[in-house]
């Protein structure tokens, strides 16, 4: 019995010692686990910080990329033959529209070689509300701001607002720049009513899309000298209703416009316009028929001018990069008692080596001009080269 008790005492002593060792071991393990937890928490926090920093950096890069402007450059030059001297041509007149020595000739002014312009375009998203465009027209003698405006991105009630200096949305062709024309020059009726670069004004415009229709309202300064030219502010407004319908094989675009503003006689000029454009991509590589009619009532101090005219043009693409076209434009009414037999014929062929270059060959028969009071028909042949570098945003 005594031996058994001694054995139990010895076992209990060893067991107690083992328990104490286990407790110490557990304490060490707990300390190690606690340290590991702290290390994991530290690493997780560092990882979260790094992820946040990387996310911020990515967002900053995206924001920087979004705000970086898109740039483009358009170069236009030509070689030209015209059967009249340069000096005489610069003094042409068109009865009821352009007086002698007042003609603006921004393109192809001289026989021989012409560098017509370089057009530098800047487009950028400003923020969540606005984007902005600036278009600079650079000639050999000057740099002009062709357009500079902001547009709203957010469109409550589907209304887009544009403010600054911009080409009016009157009619169809007016909003385009020269390099977007199917022919070298703006149509005769537009040249006579608005000048060779169309109606370009400072002001504010509102555009509202409702299904297939677009409503346009513009409040403009009214500085255009061909039809308006009043020195008072807010002297011109334009209202246009435009329609676009897409069918299986073709597009139909149509619209009406009305512009009213004060002229330099402090009287009112009213201009009405209507257009129709058909585009069929299924015929050949594309066919376009484009026509516009404009009417002007211009009150002067001693008389009222009632004038109208139209143009129509047809363009056929034989291949994606080769095409040809015909245009005819005429003055239909030029009252009171002014020359009415004024018109132009144009024929052209174009070749596009790439999406960024175009060569255009054009013949023009111009029967609209007087020189020293005598009407003279003009024959003109030209080769025009157009080069585009970068992304051209403002007319896409």
Coordinates of C-alpha atoms in Angstrom, one line a residue:
X1 CA 0.0 0.0 0.0
X2 CA 2.8 2.3 0.9
X3 CA 4.6 1.7 -2.4
X4 CA 1.4 2.4 -4.3
X5 CA 1.0 5.8 -2.5
X6 CA 4.6 6.7 -3.3
X7 CA 4.0 5.8 -7.0
X8 CA 0.9 8.0 -7.1
X9 CA 2.8 10.9 -5.5
X10 CA 5.5 10.5 -8.1
X11 CA 3.1 10.3 -11.0
X12 CA 1.2 13.4 -9.7
X13 CA 4.5 15.3 -9.4
X14 CA 5.5 14.5 -12.9
X15 CA 2.0 15.3 -14.2
X16 CA 2.1 18.7 -12.3
X17 CA 5.4 19.5 -13.9
X18 CA 4.1 18.5 -17.4
X19 CA 1.0 20.7 -16.9
X20 CA 3.2 23.6 -15.9
X21 CA 5.3 23.0 -19.0
X22 CA 2.2 22.8 -21.1
X23 CA 0.9 26.1 -19.6
X24 CA 4.2 27.8 -20.4
X25 CA 4.2 26.3 -23.9
X26 CA 0.6 27.5 -24.4
X27 CA 1.5 31.0 -23.2
X28 CA 4.4 31.1 -25.7
X29 CA 2.1 29.8 -28.5
X30 CA -0.5 32.4 -27.5
X31 CA 2.2 35.1 -27.6
X32 CA 3.3 33.9 -31.0
X33 CA -0.3 33.8 -32.3
X34 CA -0.9 37.3 -30.9
X35 CA 2.3 38.5 -32.7
X36 CA 1.1 36.8 -35.9
X37 CA -2.3 38.5 -35.6
X38 CA -0.6 41.8 -35.2
X39 CA 1.6 41.1 -38.2
X40 CA -1.4 40.0 -40.3
X41 CA -3.3 43.1 -39.3
X42 CA -0.3 45.3 -40.2
X43 CA 0.1 43.6 -43.5
X44 CA -3.7 43.8 -44.2
X45 CA -3.6 47.5 -43.4
X46 CA -0.5 48.0 -45.6
X47 CA -2.2 46.1 -48.4
X48 CA -5.4 48.2 -48.1
X49 CA -3.3 51.4 -48.1
X50 CA -1.5 50.2 -51.2
X51 CA -4.7 49.2 -52.9
X52 CA -6.2 52.6 -52.1
X53 CA -3.1 54.4 -53.4
X54 CA -3.2 52.3 -56.6
X55 CA -6.9 53.0 -57.0
X56 CA -6.4 56.7 -56.5
X57 CA -3.5 56.7 -58.9
X58 CA -5.6 54.8 -61.5
X59 CA -8.5 57.3 -61.0
X60 CA -6.1 60.2 -61.3
X61 CA -4.7 58.7 -64.5
X62 CA -8.2 58.2 -65.9
X63 CA -9.2 61.7 -64.9
X64 CA -6.0 63.1 -66.4
X65 CA -6.5 61.0 -69.6
X66 CA -10.1 62.2 -69.8
X67 CA -9.1 65.9 -69.5
X68 CA -6.2 65.6 -72.0
X69 CA -7.3 67.5 -75.1
X70 CA -7.7 65.7 -78.5
X71 CA -5.8 67.6 -81.1
X72 CA -6.1 67.6 -84.9
X73 CA -4.7 69.6 -87.8
X74 CA -6.2 70.1 -91.2
X75 CA -4.0 71.3 -94.1
X76 CA -5.5 72.5 -97.3
X77 CA -3.7 73.6 -100.5
X78 CA -4.5 73.8 -104.2
X79 CA -3.1 74.4 -107.7
X80 CA -5.5 76.5 -109.8
X81 CA -6.1 77.9 -113.3
X82 CA -8.7 80.6 -113.8
X83 CA -9.2 82.5 -117.1
X84 CA -9.0 86.0 -115.5
X85 CA -6.2 87.9 -113.9
X86 CA -5.8 87.8 -110.1
X87 CA -6.2 91.6 -109.7
X88 CA -9.5 91.7 -111.7
X89 CA -10.9 88.7 -110.0
X90 CA -10.4 90.3 -106.5
X91 CA -12.7 93.2 -107.6
X92 CA -15.7 91.2 -108.6
X93 CA -19.3 92.1 -107.6
X94 CA -22.6 90.3 -107.5
X95 CA -25.6 92.6 -107.9
X96 CA -27.7 92.9 -104.7
X97 CA -25.2 90.9 -102.7
X98 CA -21.5 91.8 -103.0
X99 CA -20.2 95.3 -103.9
X100 CA -16.9 95.8 -105.8
X101 CA -13.8 95.5 -103.6
X102 CA -15.8 94.1 -100.7
X103 CA -15.5 90.4 -101.7
X104 CA -13.9 88.0 -99.1
X105 CA -11.8 85.3 -100.9
X106 CA -10.4 83.0 -98.2
X107 CA -9.7 80.1 -100.6
X108 CA -8.0 79.8 -104.0
X109 CA -7.5 83.6 -104.3
X110 CA -4.7 83.3 -106.9
X111 CA -3.9 81.5 -110.1
X112 CA -1.2 79.0 -109.6
X113 CA -0.4 77.5 -106.1
X114 CA -2.4 78.4 -103.0
X115 CA -1.9 77.5 -99.4
X116 CA -5.4 78.0 -98.3
X117 CA -5.3 77.3 -94.6
X118 CA -4.3 75.2 -91.7
X119 CA -7.1 74.4 -89.3
X120 CA -6.1 73.5 -85.7
X121 CA -8.7 71.8 -83.6
X122 CA -8.8 71.2 -79.8
X123 CA -11.4 69.1 -78.1
X124 CA -11.6 68.2 -74.4
X125 CA -14.0 67.0 -71.7
X126 CA -13.9 69.8 -69.1
X127 CA -15.8 67.9 -66.3
X128 CA -19.0 66.1 -65.8
X129 CA -21.0 69.1 -67.1
X130 CA -19.1 70.5 -70.1
X131 CA -16.9 69.7 -73.0
X132 CA -15.1 72.3 -75.0
X133 CA -13.9 72.9 -78.6
X134 CA -11.6 75.5 -80.1
X135 CA -10.9 75.7 -83.9
X136 CA -8.2 78.0 -85.1
X137 CA -8.0 79.1 -88.8
X138 CA -4.4 79.8 -89.8
X139 CA -3.6 81.4 -93.1
X140 CA -0.3 82.9 -94.4
X141 CA -1.3 86.3 -93.1
X142 CA -3.4 85.7 -89.9
X143 CA -4.6 83.5 -87.2
X144 CA -8.3 83.6 -86.5
X145 CA -10.6 81.9 -84.0
X146 CA -13.0 80.1 -86.3
X147 CA -15.0 78.5 -83.4
X148 CA -14.6 78.4 -79.6
X149 CA -17.4 77.1 -77.5
X150 CA -18.5 74.9 -74.6
X151 CA -21.3 72.4 -74.7
X152 CA -23.3 70.7 -71.9
X153 CA -22.8 67.0 -71.4
X154 CA -25.6 66.6 -68.8
X155 CA -28.8 67.1 -70.7
X156 CA -31.9 67.7 -68.5
X157 CA -35.0 67.3 -70.5
X158 CA -32.7 66.2 -73.4
X159 CA -31.7 69.8 -74.0
X160 CA -28.1 70.5 -75.0
X161 CA -26.7 74.0 -74.6
X162 CA -23.8 75.5 -76.6
X163 CA -22.2 78.9 -75.9
X164 CA -19.4 80.8 -77.4
X165 CA -18.5 81.5 -81.1
X166 CA -19.7 78.8 -83.5
X167 CA -21.2 78.1 -86.9
X168 CA -24.9 78.4 -86.8
X169 CA -27.2 75.3 -87.2
X170 CA -29.2 77.2 -89.8
X171 CA -30.0 74.9 -92.8
X172 CA -27.8 71.9 -93.6
X173 CA -24.4 72.8 -95.0
X174 CA -23.8 75.9 -92.9
X175 CA -22.5 74.0 -89.8
X176 CA -19.7 72.3 -91.8
X177 CA -16.2 73.6 -92.4
X178 CA -14.8 73.9 -95.9
X179 CA -12.9 70.6 -95.8
X180 CA -16.3 68.8 -95.2
X181 CA -17.9 70.2 -98.3
X182 CA -18.5 67.8 -101.2
X183 CA -17.2 70.6 -103.5
X184 CA -14.5 73.2 -102.9
X185 CA -16.7 76.3 -102.4
X186 CA -19.8 77.0 -100.3
X187 CA -22.9 77.1 -102.6
X188 CA -23.7 80.4 -104.4
X189 CA -26.8 81.2 -102.4
X190 CA -24.9 80.7 -99.1
X191 CA -22.0 82.9 -100.3
X192 CA -24.4 85.7 -101.2
X193 CA -26.5 85.5 -98.0
X194 CA -23.8 84.8 -95.4
X195 CA -20.4 85.0 -97.1
X196 CA -17.8 82.3 -98.1
X197 CA -17.7 80.8 -94.6
X198 CA -21.4 80.8 -93.9
X199 CA -23.1 82.1 -90.8
X200 CA -20.6 82.1 -87.9
X201 CA -21.6 84.1 -84.8
X202 CA -21.1 84.6 -81.1
X203 CA -24.0 83.6 -79.0
X204 CA -25.9 80.7 -77.3
X205 CA -27.7 77.8 -78.8
X206 CA -30.2 75.2 -77.5
X207 CA -30.8 71.8 -79.1
X208 CA -33.5 69.4 -78.1
X209 CA -33.9 65.9 -79.6
X210 CA -37.4 64.5 -79.6
X211 CA -37.5 61.0 -81.3
X212 CA -36.6 61.7 -85.0
X213 CA -36.8 65.4 -84.7
X214 CA -34.3 68.1 -83.5
X215 CA -35.4 71.5 -82.4
X216 CA -32.7 74.2 -82.6
X217 CA -32.9 77.7 -81.1
X218 CA -30.0 80.2 -81.3
X219 CA -29.6 83.8 -79.9
X220 CA -26.7 85.4 -81.7
X221 CA -24.9 88.7 -81.8
X222 CA -25.8 89.4 -85.5
X223 CA -22.5 90.6 -86.8
X224 CA -22.7 88.9 -90.2
X225 CA -22.2 91.7 -92.7
X226 CA -23.9 90.0 -95.7
X227 CA -27.4 90.0 -94.2
X228 CA -27.2 91.5 -90.8
X229 CA -24.3 93.6 -89.4
X230 CA -26.2 95.6 -86.7
X231 CA -24.0 96.9 -83.9
X232 CA -26.7 96.2 -81.3
X233 CA -26.4 93.1 -79.1
X234 CA -28.7 90.0 -79.4
X235 CA -29.6 91.2 -82.9
X236 CA -30.2 87.8 -84.5
X237 CA -32.1 84.6 -83.7
X238 CA -32.4 81.4 -85.6
X239 CA -35.0 78.7 -85.2
X240 CA -34.7 75.3 -87.0
X241 CA -36.7 72.1 -87.0
X242 CA -34.8 69.1 -88.4
X243 CA -35.9 65.6 -89.1
X244 CA -33.8 62.4 -89.6
X245 CA -35.3 59.1 -90.6
X246 CA -33.3 55.9 -91.2
X247 CA -34.7 53.2 -93.5
X248 CA -33.2 49.8 -94.4
X249 CA -31.2 51.1 -97.3
X250 CA -31.1 54.9 -97.0
X251 CA -31.3 57.9 -94.8
X252 CA -33.6 60.9 -95.2
X253 CA -32.7 64.2 -93.7
X254 CA -34.9 67.3 -94.0
X255 CA -35.4 70.6 -92.2
X256 CA -36.7 74.1 -92.2
X257 CA -35.0 77.2 -90.7
X258 CA -35.9 80.8 -90.0
X259 CA -33.4 83.6 -89.0
X260 CA -34.4 87.2 -88.2
X261 CA -32.0 90.0 -87.3
X262 CA -31.2 93.7 -87.6
X263 CA -29.1 94.8 -90.5
X264 CA -26.8 97.8 -90.8
X265 CA -29.8 100.0 -91.9
X266 CA -31.3 99.2 -88.5
X267 CA -34.1 97.4 -90.4
X268 CA -34.9 93.7 -90.3
X269 CA -33.6 90.9 -92.4
X270 CA -35.6 87.6 -92.5
X271 CA -34.1 84.5 -94.1
X272 CA -36.0 81.2 -94.6
X273 CA -34.4 77.9 -95.5
X274 CA -35.5 74.4 -96.4
X275 CA -33.3 71.4 -97.2
X276 CA -33.6 67.7 -98.2
X277 CA -30.8 65.2 -98.2
X278 CA -31.0 61.5 -99.3
X279 CA -28.2 59.1 -98.6
X280 CA -28.1 55.5 -99.9
X281 CA -25.2 53.3 -98.9
X282 CA -26.5 50.3 -100.8
X283 CA -26.1 51.8 -104.3
X284 CA -22.5 51.5 -105.5
X285 CA -20.4 52.5 -102.4
X286 CA -22.8 55.3 -101.5
X287 CA -25.0 57.9 -103.2
X288 CA -25.9 61.4 -101.8
X289 CA -28.4 63.9 -103.2
X290 CA -28.3 67.2 -101.3
X291 CA -30.5 70.3 -102.0
X292 CA -31.3 73.5 -100.2
X293 CA -33.5 76.5 -101.0
X294 CA -33.1 79.9 -99.3
X295 CA -35.2 83.1 -99.4
X296 CA -34.3 86.5 -98.0
X297 CA -36.3 89.6 -97.3
X298 CA -33.9 92.5 -96.4
X299 CA -35.4 95.8 -95.5
X300 CA -33.2 98.8 -96.4
X301 CA -33.7 102.5 -95.9
X302 CA -34.9 103.2 -99.4
X303 CA -36.1 99.7 -100.6
X304 CA -36.6 96.1 -99.7
X305 CA -34.7 93.3 -101.3
X306 CA -36.5 90.1 -102.1
X307 CA -34.0 87.4 -103.1
X308 CA -33.9 83.6 -103.3
X309 CA -31.8 80.8 -104.7
X310 CA -31.0 77.2 -104.4
X311 CA -28.4 74.5 -105.0
X312 CA -28.6 70.9 -105.7
X313 CA -25.7 68.4 -105.8
X314 CA -25.3 64.7 -106.5
X315 CA -22.3 62.6 -105.3
X316 CA -21.6 59.0 -106.2
X317 CA -18.9 56.8 -104.7
X318 CA -17.6 54.2 -107.1
X319 CA -15.4 52.7 -104.5
X320 CA -14.8 53.5 -100.8
X321 CA -12.1 55.9 -101.8
X322 CA -13.1 57.1 -105.3
X323 CA -16.1 59.2 -106.2
X324 CA -17.5 62.0 -108.4
X325 CA -20.2 64.6 -108.2
X326 CA -22.1 67.4 -109.9
X327 CA -23.5 70.6 -108.4
X328 CA -25.7 73.4 -109.8
X329 CA -26.6 76.6 -107.9
X330 CA -28.6 79.6 -109.0
X331 CA -30.2 82.8 -107.9
X332 CA -33.9 82.6 -108.7
X333 CA -35.1 86.0 -107.5
X334 CA -33.2 89.3 -107.1
X335 CA -35.7 92.1 -106.8
X336 CA -36.1 94.9 -107.3
X337 CA -34.6 95.3 -110.8
X338 CA -31.3 93.4 -110.2
X339 CA -29.5 90.8 -112.2
X340 CA -31.2 87.4 -111.9
X341 CA -29.4 85.3 -114.4
X342 CA -26.7 84.2 -111.9
X343 CA -25.6 80.6 -111.5
X344 CA -22.7 78.2 -111.1
X345 CA -21.9 74.7 -112.4
X346 CA -19.4 72.4 -110.7
X347 CA -18.1 68.9 -111.5
X348 CA -15.6 67.1 -109.4
X349 CA -13.7 63.8 -108.9
X350 CA -12.1 62.8 -105.7
X351 CA -9.6 60.2 -104.6
X352 CA -8.8 59.3 -101.0
X353 CA -5.5 57.4 -100.6
X354 CA -6.4 57.0 -96.9
X355 CA -8.9 58.2 -94.3
X356 CA -6.7 61.1 -93.6
X357 CA -6.0 62.4 -97.1
X358 CA -8.0 63.5 -100.1
X359 CA -7.2 64.8 -103.6
X360 CA -10.0 66.6 -105.4
X361 CA -10.1 67.6 -109.1
X362 CA -12.8 70.2 -109.8
X363 CA -14.1 72.2 -112.8
X364 CA -16.2 75.3 -112.1
X365 CA -18.3 77.4 -114.6
X366 CA -19.1 80.6 -112.7
X367 CA -21.7 82.9 -114.3
X368 CA -22.5 84.9 -111.2
X369 CA -19.9 87.7 -111.2
X370 CA -19.6 91.2 -112.7
X371 CA -16.3 93.0 -113.3
X372 CA -16.3 96.8 -113.8
X373 CA -20.1 96.5 -114.2
X374 CA -19.9 93.9 -117.0
X375 CA -20.9 90.3 -116.5
X376 CA -18.2 87.8 -117.4
X377 CA -18.3 84.0 -117.4
X378 CA -15.3 82.3 -115.6
X379 CA -13.8 78.9 -116.2
X380 CA -11.8 77.5 -113.3
X381 CA -9.8 74.2 -112.9
X382 CA -8.2 73.2 -109.7
X383 CA -6.5 70.3 -107.9
X384 CA -7.0 70.4 -104.1
X385 CA -5.1 68.5 -101.5
X386 CA -6.6 68.0 -98.0
X387 CA -4.6 66.4 -95.2
X388 CA -6.0 65.5 -91.7
X389 CA -3.8 64.7 -88.7
X390 CA -5.3 63.5 -85.4
X391 CA -9.0 63.1 -84.5
X392 CA -11.4 65.7 -85.8
X393 CA -14.0 65.8 -83.0
X394 CA -16.0 69.0 -83.5
X395 CA -17.8 67.7 -86.7
X396 CA -18.1 64.0 -86.1

